[in-house]
Tab-separated table of C-alpha atoms in Angstrom:
chain	number	residue	atom	x	y	z
S	1	UNK	CA	0.000	0.000	0.000
S	2	UNK	CA	1.251	3.437	-0.848
S	3	UNK	CA	-0.084	6.530	0.885
S	4	UNK	CA	0.217	9.864	-0.890
S	5	UNK	CA	0.564	12.269	2.030
S	6	UNK	CA	0.096	15.324	-0.163
S	7	UNK	CA	-3.302	14.397	-1.563
S	8	UNK	CA	-4.165	12.093	1.379
S	9	UNK	CA	-5.115	9.278	-0.980
S	10	UNK	CA	-4.247	5.619	-0.706
S	11	UNK	CA	-3.234	3.472	-3.633
S	12	UNK	CA	-3.366	-0.287	-3.316
S	13	UNK	CA	-0.455	-0.597	-5.719
S	14	UNK	CA	2.766	-2.135	-4.464
S	15	UNK	CA	5.724	0.161	-3.777
S	16	UNK	CA	8.380	-1.684	-5.812
S	17	UNK	CA	11.137	0.777	-4.925
S	18	UNK	CA	10.514	0.230	-1.215
S	19	UNK	CA	10.649	-3.544	-1.662
S	20	UNK	CA	13.918	-3.237	-3.585
S	21	UNK	CA	15.415	-0.977	-0.891
S	22	UNK	CA	14.252	-3.170	1.985
S	23	UNK	CA	15.418	-6.586	0.800
S	24	UNK	CA	19.068	-7.633	0.950
S	25	UNK	CA	21.267	-10.735	1.181
S	26	UNK	CA	20.713	-10.683	4.954
S	27	UNK	CA	16.897	-10.862	4.632
S	28	UNK	CA	15.728	-14.147	6.151
S	29	UNK	CA	11.983	-13.956	5.465
S	30	UNK	CA	9.401	-11.896	3.604
S	31	UNK	CA	5.732	-12.051	4.581
S	32	UNK	CA	3.293	-11.857	1.694
S	33	UNK	CA	-0.420	-11.429	2.402
S	34	UNK	CA	-2.575	-12.344	-0.562
S	35	UNK	CA	-5.402	-11.410	-0.811
S	36	UNK	CA	-4.606	-8.409	1.290
S	37	UNK	CA	-6.795	-7.837	4.304
S	38	UNK	CA	-9.043	-5.909	4.868
S	39	UNK	CA	-9.338	-4.630	1.293
S	40	UNK	CA	-9.345	-7.989	-0.443
S	41	UNK	CA	-6.925	-6.842	-3.132
S	42	UNK	CA	-5.391	-9.794	-4.980
S	43	UNK	CA	-1.890	-9.671	-6.455
S	44	UNK	CA	-1.897	-10.119	-10.221
S	45	UNK	CA	0.271	-12.744	-11.885
S	46	UNK	CA	2.518	-9.924	-13.123
S	47	UNK	CA	2.960	-8.648	-9.556
S	48	UNK	CA	3.726	-12.148	-8.256
S	49	UNK	CA	6.302	-12.471	-11.054
S	50	UNK	CA	7.878	-9.145	-10.126
S	51	UNK	CA	8.047	-10.028	-6.412
S	52	UNK	CA	9.620	-13.368	-7.330
S	53	UNK	CA	12.182	-11.685	-9.591
S	54	UNK	CA	13.130	-9.154	-6.912
S	55	UNK	CA	13.563	-11.925	-4.331
S	56	UNK	CA	15.697	-13.957	-6.756
S	57	UNK	CA	17.947	-10.967	-7.240
S	58	UNK	CA	18.036	-9.354	-3.777
S	59	UNK	CA	17.660	-12.226	-1.288
S	60	UNK	CA	17.685	-15.597	-3.078
S	61	UNK	CA	18.075	-17.569	0.167
S	62	UNK	CA	15.185	-16.033	2.082
S	63	UNK	CA	11.890	-17.749	2.842
S	64	UNK	CA	8.513	-16.304	1.939
S	65	UNK	CA	5.722	-16.724	4.475
S	66	UNK	CA	2.485	-16.523	2.496
S	67	UNK	CA	-0.606	-15.646	4.483
S	68	UNK	CA	-3.173	-17.189	2.147
S	69	UNK	CA	-5.875	-17.387	4.815
S	70	UNK	CA	-8.324	-15.505	2.584
S	71	UNK	CA	-7.318	-17.061	-0.749
S	72	UNK	CA	-10.937	-18.081	-1.346
S	73	UNK	CA	-12.402	-14.677	-0.450
S	74	UNK	CA	-11.948	-11.874	-2.937
S	75	UNK	CA	-14.082	-8.927	-3.942
S	76	UNK	CA	-13.188	-9.207	-7.631
S	77	UNK	CA	-14.090	-12.810	-8.531
S	78	UNK	CA	-13.033	-12.328	-12.151
S	79	UNK	CA	-9.414	-11.898	-11.074
S	80	UNK	CA	-7.347	-15.075	-11.073
S	81	UNK	CA	-5.745	-15.972	-7.743
S	82	UNK	CA	-2.083	-16.995	-8.114
S	83	UNK	CA	-0.437	-18.877	-5.253
S	84	UNK	CA	3.087	-17.554	-4.795
S	85	UNK	CA	4.427	-21.075	-4.167
S	86	UNK	CA	3.122	-22.241	-7.551
S	87	UNK	CA	4.886	-19.517	-9.481
S	88	UNK	CA	8.371	-20.001	-10.896
S	89	UNK	CA	10.887	-21.565	-8.491
S	90	UNK	CA	9.099	-20.455	-5.320
S	91	UNK	CA	7.822	-23.805	-4.032
S	92	UNK	CA	10.992	-24.634	-2.068
S	93	UNK	CA	11.191	-21.268	-0.319
S	94	UNK	CA	7.499	-20.770	0.505
S	95	UNK	CA	5.709	-21.464	3.772
S	96	UNK	CA	1.950	-21.120	3.285
S	97	UNK	CA	-0.497	-20.366	6.105
S	98	UNK	CA	-4.163	-21.353	5.833
S	99	UNK	CA	-6.936	-21.307	8.419
S	100	UNK	CA	-9.758	-23.839	8.394
S	101	UNK	CA	-11.792	-21.607	10.709
S	102	UNK	CA	-11.964	-18.905	8.055
S	103	UNK	CA	-12.655	-21.257	5.169
S	104	UNK	CA	-15.394	-23.342	6.787
S	105	UNK	CA	-17.033	-20.805	9.097
């Protein structure tokens, strides 16, 4: 999420520069929440690809903790949900969190 302090608006677009600046060889884990709560915004396949590429380049040995608790719940049903672990070479570095209480409540 990016907040424009001048116009006081919020964009649900990812701040790629901030991600690039934050990650390094010493990064051990990145937490990825998809869909994002509470807005329900789902990362596109292009965004998942970009995150994956940045991780490959900046911190190839880090783990990605994916909070996919709301993977079934999105406000834009026409958008395809892409699991980070299923994209590219991410399966080995991904830890995925689910919650049966949310899914079956």
